PDB file of C-alpha atoms in Angstrom:
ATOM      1  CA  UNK A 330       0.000   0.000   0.000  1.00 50.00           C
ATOM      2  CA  UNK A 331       2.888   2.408   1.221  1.00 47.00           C
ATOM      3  CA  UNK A 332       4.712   1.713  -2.482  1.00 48.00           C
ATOM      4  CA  UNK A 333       1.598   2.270  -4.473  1.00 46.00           C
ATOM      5  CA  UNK A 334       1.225   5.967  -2.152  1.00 46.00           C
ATOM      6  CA  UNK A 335       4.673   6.807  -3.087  1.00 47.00           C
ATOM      7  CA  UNK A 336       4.066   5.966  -6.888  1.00 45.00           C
ATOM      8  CA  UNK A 337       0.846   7.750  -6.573  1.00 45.00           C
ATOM      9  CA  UNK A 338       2.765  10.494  -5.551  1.00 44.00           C
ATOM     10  CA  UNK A 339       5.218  10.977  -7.728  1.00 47.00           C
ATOM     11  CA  UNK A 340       2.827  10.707 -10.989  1.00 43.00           C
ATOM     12  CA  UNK A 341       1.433  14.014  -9.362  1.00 41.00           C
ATOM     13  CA  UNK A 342       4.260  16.200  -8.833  1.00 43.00           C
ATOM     14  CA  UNK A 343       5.366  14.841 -12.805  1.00 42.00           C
ATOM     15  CA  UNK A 344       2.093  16.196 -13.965  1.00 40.00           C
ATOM     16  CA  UNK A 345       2.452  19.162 -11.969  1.00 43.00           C
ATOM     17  CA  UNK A 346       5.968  19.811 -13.047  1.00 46.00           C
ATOM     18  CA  UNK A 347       5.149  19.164 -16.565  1.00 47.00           C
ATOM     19  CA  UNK A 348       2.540  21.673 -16.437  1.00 48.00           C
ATOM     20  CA  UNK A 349       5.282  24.311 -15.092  1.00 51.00           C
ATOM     21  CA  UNK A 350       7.792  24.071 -17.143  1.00 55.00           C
ATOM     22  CA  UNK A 351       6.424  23.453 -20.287  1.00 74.00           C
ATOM     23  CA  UNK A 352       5.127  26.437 -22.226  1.00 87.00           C
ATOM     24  CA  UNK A 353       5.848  26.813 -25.846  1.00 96.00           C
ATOM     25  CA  UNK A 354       5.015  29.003 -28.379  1.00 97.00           C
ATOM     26  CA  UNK A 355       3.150  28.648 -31.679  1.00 98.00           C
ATOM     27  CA  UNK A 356       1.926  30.261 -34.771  1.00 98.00           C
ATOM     28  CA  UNK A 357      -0.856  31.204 -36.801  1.00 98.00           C
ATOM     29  CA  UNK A 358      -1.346  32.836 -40.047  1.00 98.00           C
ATOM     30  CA  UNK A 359      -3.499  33.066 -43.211  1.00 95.00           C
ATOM     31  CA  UNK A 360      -0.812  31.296 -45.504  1.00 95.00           C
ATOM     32  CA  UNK A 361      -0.793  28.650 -42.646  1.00 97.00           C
ATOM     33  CA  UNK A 362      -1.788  25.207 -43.068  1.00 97.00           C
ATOM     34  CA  UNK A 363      -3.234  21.907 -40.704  1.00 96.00           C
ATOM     35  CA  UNK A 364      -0.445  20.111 -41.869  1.00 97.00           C
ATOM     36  CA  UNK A 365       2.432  22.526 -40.436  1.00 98.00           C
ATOM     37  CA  UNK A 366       4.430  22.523 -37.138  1.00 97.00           C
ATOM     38  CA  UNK A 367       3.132  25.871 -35.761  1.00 97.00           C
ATOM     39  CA  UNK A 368       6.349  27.672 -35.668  1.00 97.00           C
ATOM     40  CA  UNK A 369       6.704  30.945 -37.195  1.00 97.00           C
ATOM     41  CA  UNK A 370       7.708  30.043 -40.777  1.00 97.00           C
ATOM     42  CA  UNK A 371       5.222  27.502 -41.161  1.00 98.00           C
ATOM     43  CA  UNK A 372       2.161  28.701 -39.163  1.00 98.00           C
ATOM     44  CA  UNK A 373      -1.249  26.588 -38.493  1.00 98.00           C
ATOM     45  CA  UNK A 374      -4.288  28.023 -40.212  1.00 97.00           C
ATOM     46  CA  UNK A 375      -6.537  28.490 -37.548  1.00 97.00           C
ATOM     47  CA  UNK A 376      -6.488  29.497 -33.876  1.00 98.00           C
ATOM     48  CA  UNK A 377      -9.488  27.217 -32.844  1.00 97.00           C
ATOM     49  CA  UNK A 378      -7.216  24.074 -34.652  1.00 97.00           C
ATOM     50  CA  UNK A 379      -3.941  25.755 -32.529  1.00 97.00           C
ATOM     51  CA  UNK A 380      -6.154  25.340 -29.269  1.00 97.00           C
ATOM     52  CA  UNK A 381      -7.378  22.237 -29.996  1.00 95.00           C
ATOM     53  CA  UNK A 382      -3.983  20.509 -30.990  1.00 94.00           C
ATOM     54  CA  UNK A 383      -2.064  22.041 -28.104  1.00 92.00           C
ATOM     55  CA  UNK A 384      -4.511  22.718 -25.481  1.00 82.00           C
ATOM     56  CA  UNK A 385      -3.569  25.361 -22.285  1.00 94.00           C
ATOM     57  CA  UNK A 386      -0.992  26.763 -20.967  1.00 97.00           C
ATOM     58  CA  UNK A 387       1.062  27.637 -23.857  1.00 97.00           C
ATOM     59  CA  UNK A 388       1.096  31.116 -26.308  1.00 98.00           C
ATOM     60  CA  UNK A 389      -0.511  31.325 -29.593  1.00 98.00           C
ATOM     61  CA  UNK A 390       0.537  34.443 -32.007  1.00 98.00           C
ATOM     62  CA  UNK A 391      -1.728  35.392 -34.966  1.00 98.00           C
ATOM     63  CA  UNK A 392      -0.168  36.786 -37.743  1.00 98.00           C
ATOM     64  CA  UNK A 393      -1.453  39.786 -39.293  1.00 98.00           C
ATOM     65  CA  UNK A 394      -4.466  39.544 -41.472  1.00 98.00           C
ATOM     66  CA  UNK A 395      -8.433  39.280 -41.489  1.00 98.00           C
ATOM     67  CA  UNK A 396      -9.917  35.828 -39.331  1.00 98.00           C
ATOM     68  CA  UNK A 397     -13.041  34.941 -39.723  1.00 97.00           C
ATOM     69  CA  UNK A 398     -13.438  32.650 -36.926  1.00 97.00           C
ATOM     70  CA  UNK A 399     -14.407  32.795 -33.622  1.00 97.00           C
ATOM     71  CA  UNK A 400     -11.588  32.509 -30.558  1.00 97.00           C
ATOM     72  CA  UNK A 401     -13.860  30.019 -28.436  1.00 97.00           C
ATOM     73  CA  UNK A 402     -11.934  28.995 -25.347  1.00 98.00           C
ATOM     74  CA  UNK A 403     -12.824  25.824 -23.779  1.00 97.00           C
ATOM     75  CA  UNK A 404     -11.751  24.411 -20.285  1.00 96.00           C
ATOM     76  CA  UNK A 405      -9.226  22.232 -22.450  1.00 96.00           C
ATOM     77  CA  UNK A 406      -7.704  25.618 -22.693  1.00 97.00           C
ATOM     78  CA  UNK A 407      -7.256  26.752 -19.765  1.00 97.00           C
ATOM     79  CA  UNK A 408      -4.106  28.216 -17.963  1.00 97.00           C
ATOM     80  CA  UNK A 409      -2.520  28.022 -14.663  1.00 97.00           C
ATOM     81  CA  UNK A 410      -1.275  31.260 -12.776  1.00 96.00           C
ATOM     82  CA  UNK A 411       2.260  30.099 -13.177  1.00 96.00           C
ATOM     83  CA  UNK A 412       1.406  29.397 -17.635  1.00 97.00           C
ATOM     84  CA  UNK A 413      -1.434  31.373 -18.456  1.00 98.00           C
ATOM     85  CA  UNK A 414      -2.954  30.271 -22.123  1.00 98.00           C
ATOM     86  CA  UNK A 415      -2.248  33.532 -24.235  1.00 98.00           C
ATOM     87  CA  UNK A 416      -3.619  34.121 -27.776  1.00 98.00           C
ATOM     88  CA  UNK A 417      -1.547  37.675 -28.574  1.00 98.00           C
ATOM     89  CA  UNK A 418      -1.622  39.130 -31.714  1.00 98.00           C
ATOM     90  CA  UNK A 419       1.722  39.496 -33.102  1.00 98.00           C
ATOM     91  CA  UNK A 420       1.245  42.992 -34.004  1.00 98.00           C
ATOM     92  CA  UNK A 421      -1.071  45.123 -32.143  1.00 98.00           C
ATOM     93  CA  UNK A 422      -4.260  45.290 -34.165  1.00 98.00           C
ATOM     94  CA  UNK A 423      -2.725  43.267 -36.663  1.00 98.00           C
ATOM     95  CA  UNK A 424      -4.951  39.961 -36.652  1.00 98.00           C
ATOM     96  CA  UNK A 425      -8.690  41.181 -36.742  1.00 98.00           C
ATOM     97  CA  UNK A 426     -11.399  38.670 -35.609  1.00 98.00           C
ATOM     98  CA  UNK A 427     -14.709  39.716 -37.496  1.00 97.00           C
ATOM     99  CA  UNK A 428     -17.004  36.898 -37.022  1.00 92.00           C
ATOM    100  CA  UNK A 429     -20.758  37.798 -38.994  1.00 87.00           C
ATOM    101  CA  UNK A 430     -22.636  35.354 -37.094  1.00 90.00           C
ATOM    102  CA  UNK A 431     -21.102  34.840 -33.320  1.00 94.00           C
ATOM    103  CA  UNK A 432     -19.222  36.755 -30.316  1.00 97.00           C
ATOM    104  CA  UNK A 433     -15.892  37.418 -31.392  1.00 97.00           C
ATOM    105  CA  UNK A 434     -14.180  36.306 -28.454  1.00 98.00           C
ATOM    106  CA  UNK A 435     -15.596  33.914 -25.578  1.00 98.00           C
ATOM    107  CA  UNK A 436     -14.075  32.265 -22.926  1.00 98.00           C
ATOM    108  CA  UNK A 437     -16.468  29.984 -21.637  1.00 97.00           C
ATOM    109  CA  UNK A 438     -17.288  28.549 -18.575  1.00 97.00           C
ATOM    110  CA  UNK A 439     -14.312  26.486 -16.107  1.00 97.00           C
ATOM    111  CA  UNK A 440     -11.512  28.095 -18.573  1.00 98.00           C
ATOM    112  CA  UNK A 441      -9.502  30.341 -15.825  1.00 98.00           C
ATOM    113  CA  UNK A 442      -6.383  32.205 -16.668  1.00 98.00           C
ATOM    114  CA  UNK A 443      -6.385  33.183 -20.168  1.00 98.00           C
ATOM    115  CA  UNK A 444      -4.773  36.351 -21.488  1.00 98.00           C
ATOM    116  CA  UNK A 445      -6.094  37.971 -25.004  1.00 98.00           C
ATOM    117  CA  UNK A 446      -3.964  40.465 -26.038  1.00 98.00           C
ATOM    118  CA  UNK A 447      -3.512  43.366 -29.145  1.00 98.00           C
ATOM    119  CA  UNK A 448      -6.734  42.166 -30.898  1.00 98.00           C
ATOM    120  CA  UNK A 449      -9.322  43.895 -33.165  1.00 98.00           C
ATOM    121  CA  UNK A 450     -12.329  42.542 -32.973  1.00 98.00           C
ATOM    122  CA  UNK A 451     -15.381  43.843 -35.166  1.00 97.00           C
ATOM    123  CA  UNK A 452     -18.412  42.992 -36.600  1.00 96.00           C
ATOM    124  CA  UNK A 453     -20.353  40.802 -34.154  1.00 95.00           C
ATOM    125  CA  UNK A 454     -23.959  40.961 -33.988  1.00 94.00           C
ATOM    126  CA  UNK A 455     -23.350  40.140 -29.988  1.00 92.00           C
ATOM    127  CA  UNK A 456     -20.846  40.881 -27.700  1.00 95.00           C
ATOM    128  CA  UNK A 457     -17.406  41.369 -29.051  1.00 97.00           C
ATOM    129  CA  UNK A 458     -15.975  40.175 -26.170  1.00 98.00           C
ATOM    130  CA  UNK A 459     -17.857  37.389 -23.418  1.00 98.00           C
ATOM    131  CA  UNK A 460     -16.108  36.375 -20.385  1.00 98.00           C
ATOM    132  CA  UNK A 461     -17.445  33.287 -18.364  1.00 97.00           C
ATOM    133  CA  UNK A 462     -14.317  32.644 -16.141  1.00 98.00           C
ATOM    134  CA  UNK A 463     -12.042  34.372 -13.769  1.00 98.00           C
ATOM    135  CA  UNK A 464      -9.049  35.443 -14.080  1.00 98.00           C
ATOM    136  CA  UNK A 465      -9.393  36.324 -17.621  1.00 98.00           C
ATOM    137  CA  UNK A 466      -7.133  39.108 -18.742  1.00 98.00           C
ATOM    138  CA  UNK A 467      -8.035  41.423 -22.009  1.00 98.00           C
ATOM    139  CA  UNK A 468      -5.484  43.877 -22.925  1.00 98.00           C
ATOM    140  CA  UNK A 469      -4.174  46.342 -25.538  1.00 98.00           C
ATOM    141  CA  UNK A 470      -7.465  44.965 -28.028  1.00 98.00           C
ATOM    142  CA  UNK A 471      -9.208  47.490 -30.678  1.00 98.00           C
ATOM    143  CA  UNK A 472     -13.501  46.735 -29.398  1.00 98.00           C
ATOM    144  CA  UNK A 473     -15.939  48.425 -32.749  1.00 97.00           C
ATOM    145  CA  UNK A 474     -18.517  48.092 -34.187  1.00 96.00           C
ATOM    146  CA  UNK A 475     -20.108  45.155 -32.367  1.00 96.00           C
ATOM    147  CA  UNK A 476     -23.943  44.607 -31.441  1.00 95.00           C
ATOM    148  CA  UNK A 477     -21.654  45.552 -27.863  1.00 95.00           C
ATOM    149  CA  UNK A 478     -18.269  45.578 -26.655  1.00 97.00           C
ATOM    150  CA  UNK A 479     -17.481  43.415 -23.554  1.00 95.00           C
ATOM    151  CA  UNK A 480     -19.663  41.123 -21.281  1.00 96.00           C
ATOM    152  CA  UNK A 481     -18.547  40.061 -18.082  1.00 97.00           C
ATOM    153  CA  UNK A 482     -21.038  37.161 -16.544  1.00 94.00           C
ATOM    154  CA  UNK A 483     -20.553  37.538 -12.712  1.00 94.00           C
ATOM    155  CA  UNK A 484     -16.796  36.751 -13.233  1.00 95.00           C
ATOM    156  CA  UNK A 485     -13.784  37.143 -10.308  1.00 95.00           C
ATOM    157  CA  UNK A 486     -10.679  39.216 -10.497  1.00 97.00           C
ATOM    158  CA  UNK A 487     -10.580  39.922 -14.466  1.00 97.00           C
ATOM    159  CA  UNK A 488      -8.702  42.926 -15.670  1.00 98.00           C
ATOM    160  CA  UNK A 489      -9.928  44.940 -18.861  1.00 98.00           C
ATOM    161  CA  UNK A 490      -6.717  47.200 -20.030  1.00 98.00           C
ATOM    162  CA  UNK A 491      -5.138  49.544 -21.948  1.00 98.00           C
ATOM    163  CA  UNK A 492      -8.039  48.849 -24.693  1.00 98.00           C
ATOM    164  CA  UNK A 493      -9.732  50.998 -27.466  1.00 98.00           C
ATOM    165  CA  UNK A 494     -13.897  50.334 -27.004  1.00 98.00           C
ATOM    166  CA  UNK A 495     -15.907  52.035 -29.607  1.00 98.00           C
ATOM    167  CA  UNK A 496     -18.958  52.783 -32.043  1.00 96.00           C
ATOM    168  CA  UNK A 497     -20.247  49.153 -30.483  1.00 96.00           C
ATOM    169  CA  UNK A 498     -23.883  48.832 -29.723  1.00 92.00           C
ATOM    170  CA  UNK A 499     -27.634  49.781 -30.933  1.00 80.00           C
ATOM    171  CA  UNK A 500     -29.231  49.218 -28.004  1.00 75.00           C
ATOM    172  CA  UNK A 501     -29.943  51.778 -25.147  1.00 69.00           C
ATOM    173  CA  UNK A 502     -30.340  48.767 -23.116  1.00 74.00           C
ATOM    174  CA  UNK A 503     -27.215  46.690 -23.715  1.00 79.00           C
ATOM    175  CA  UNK A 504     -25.428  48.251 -26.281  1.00 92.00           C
ATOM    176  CA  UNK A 505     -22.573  49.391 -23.499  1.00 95.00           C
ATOM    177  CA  UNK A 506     -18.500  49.778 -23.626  1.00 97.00           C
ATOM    178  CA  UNK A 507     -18.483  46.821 -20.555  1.00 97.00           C
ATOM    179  CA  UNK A 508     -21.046  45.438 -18.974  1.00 96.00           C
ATOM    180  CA  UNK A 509     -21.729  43.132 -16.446  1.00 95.00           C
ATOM    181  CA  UNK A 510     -20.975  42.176 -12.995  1.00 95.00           C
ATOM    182  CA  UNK A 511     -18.626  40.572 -10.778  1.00 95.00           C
ATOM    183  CA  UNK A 512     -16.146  41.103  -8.290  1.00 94.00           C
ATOM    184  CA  UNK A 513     -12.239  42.073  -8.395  1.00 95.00           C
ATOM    185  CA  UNK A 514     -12.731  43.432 -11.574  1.00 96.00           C
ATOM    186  CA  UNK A 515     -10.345  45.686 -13.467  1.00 97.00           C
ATOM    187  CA  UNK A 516     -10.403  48.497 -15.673  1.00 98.00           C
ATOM    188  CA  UNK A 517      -8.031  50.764 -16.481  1.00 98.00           C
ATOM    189  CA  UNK A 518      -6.552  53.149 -19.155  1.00 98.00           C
ATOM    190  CA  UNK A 519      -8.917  52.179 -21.779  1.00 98.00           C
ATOM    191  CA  UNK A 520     -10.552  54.662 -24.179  1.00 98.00           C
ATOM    192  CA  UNK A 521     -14.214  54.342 -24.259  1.00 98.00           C
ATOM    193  CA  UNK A 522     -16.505  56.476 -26.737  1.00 97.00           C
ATOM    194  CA  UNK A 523     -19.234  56.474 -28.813  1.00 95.00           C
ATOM    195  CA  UNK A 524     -20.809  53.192 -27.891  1.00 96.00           C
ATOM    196  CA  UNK A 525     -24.927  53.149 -27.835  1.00 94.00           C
ATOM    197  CA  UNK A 526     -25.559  52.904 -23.800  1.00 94.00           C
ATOM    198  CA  UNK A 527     -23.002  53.613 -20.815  1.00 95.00           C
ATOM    199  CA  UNK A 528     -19.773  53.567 -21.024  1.00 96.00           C
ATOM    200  CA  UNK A 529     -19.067  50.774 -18.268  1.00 97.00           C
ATOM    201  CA  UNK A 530     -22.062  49.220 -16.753  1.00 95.00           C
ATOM    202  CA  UNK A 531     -21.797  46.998 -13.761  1.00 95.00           C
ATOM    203  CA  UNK A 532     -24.628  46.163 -13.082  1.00 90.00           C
ATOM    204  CA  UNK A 533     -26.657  44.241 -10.586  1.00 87.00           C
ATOM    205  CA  UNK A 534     -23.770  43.883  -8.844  1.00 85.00           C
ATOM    206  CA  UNK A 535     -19.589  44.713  -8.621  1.00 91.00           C
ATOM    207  CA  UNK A 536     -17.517  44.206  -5.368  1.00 91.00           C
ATOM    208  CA  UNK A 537     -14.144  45.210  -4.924  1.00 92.00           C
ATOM    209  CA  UNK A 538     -13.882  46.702  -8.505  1.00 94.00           C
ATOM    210  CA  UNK A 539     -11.157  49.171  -9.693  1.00 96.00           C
ATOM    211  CA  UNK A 540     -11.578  52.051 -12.512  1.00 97.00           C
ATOM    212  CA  UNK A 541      -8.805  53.945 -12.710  1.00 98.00           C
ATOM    213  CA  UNK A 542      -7.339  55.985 -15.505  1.00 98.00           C
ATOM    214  CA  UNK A 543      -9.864  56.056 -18.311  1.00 98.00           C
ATOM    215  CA  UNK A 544     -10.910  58.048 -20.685  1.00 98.00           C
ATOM    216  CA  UNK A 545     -15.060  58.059 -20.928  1.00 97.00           C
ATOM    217  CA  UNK A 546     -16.147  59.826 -23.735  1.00 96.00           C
ATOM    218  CA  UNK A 547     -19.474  60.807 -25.999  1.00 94.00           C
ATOM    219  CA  UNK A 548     -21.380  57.336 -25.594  1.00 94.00           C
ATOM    220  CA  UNK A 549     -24.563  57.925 -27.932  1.00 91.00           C
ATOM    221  CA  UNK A 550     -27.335  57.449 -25.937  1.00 86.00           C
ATOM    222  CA  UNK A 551     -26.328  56.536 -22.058  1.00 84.00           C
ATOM    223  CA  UNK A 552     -23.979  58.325 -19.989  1.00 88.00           C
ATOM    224  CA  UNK A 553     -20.729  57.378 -18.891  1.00 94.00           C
ATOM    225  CA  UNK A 554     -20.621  54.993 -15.872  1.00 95.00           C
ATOM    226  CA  UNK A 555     -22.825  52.947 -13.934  1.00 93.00           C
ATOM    227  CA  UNK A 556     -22.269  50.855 -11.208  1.00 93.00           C
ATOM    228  CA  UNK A 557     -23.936  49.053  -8.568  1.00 91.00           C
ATOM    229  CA  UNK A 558     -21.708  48.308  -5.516  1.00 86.00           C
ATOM    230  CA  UNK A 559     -22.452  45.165  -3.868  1.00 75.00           C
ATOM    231  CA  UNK A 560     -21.904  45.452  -0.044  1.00 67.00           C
ATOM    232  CA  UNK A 561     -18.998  47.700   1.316  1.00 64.00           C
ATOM    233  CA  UNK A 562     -17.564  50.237  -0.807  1.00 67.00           C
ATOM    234  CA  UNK A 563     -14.250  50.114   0.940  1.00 70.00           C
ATOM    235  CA  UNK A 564     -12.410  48.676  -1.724  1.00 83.00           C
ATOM    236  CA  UNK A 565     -14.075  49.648  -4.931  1.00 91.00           C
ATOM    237  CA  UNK A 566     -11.909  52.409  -6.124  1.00 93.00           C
ATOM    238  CA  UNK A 567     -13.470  54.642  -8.712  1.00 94.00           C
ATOM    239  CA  UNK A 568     -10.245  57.093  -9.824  1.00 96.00           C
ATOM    240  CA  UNK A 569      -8.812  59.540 -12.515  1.00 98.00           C
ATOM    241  CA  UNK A 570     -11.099  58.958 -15.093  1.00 98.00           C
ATOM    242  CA  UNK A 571     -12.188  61.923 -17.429  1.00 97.00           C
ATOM    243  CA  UNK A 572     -15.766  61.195 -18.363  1.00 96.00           C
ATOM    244  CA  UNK A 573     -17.459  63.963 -20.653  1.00 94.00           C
ATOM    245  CA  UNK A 574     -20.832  63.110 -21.482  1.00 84.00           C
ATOM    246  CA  UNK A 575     -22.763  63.453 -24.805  1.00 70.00           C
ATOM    247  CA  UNK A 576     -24.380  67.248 -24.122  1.00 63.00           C
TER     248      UNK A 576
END
């Protein structure tokens, strides 16, 4: 019993050491192909296939160009806090995602630590952007023209940065910059203008939620933010934002 313990054992901390250590990086591009290695000069074709063959923990670039797919993240994907999954675009605003028919980007339920960074995404009849995990990181991504920009379903300790949200929405109801609710969530130094209905929405409820450092501007037909604090305000910090409404 003792020697099948130890064996036991050690399979774990292998599995847990193999997740550590090894994070590699791949490729994606529109000249790529299924039958490539997913390095650099000989890219994959798809990010779903990328995801799919290599699963999560490791970093996916996208090559510049137009995708017409959806970046659906599964809990196969998911990260660890030590090797987040990351899906970066290799030049910022490079790779667009402009899906006709779906969200451009969702990370769906039991998928934690995932980091989507220097994206446009455009041209969803939804959300742009849906987040159904925590610790989901979106950063340095280009948000238009989208039915709306980000959703956040009741999520933990995500952080929305250094992004460009615009022109999304046609809806005074849900046509917002961000909406949605949750707690530990961050957003800072974005640009936000010109979207149909508030600028950032949390709403019914956001605990322990920082917005610092953006710039809220011109949204069409709502105002600039609105949030419901659930329970003590003592560590929701609401600072240096310029919001200038639409009159």
């Amino acid at each position: 019993m003792k020697k099948m313990k130890i064996i036991s054992i050690y399979t774990s901390v292998f599995y847990l050491a193999m997740n550590l250590c090894f994070s590699e990086t791949f490729y994606v591009g529109n000249n790529g192909k299924k039958t490539n290695d997913g390095s650099k000069n000989y890219p994959w074709h798809s990010i779903n296939y990328a995801l799919s063959t290599k699963g999560g923990g490791n970093t996916i670039i996208v090559l510049p160009g137009l995708y017409t797919e959806q970046i659906y993240l599964s809990s196969d994907n998911s990260g660890s806090q030590k090797n987040p999954t990351v899906i970066k675009s290799y030049q910022k605003w490079g790779a667009t995602i402009n899906v006709a028919n779906k969200i451009g980007v969702v990370v769906d339920y039991n998928c934690p630590w995932i980091i989507i960074d220097g994206f446009k995404i455009t041209g969803s009849p939804d959300a742009g952007v849906l987040l159904r995990s925590d610790n989901i990181k979106i950063i340095n991504c280009w948000i238009s023209h989208n039915s709306s920009g980000f959703y956040i379903h009741n999520r933990i300790n995500c952080q929305i940065e250094n992004n460009l949200i615009e022109f999304n929405g046609s809806n005074i109801r849900s046509g917002h910059g961000i909406g949605g609710s949750g707690k530990n969530i961050s957003i800072k130094n974005n640009v936000i203008r010109h979207n149909s209905s508030y600028g950032i929405h949390l709403y019914p409820r956001a605990k322990q939620t920082e917005i610092i450092n953006n710039l809220i501007h011109h949204q069409i037909k709502g105002n600039g933010i609105l949030i419901t604090i659930d329970g003590s305000s003592e560590k929701t910090k609401i600072l240096n934002n310029t919001v200038i409404e639409k009159n």
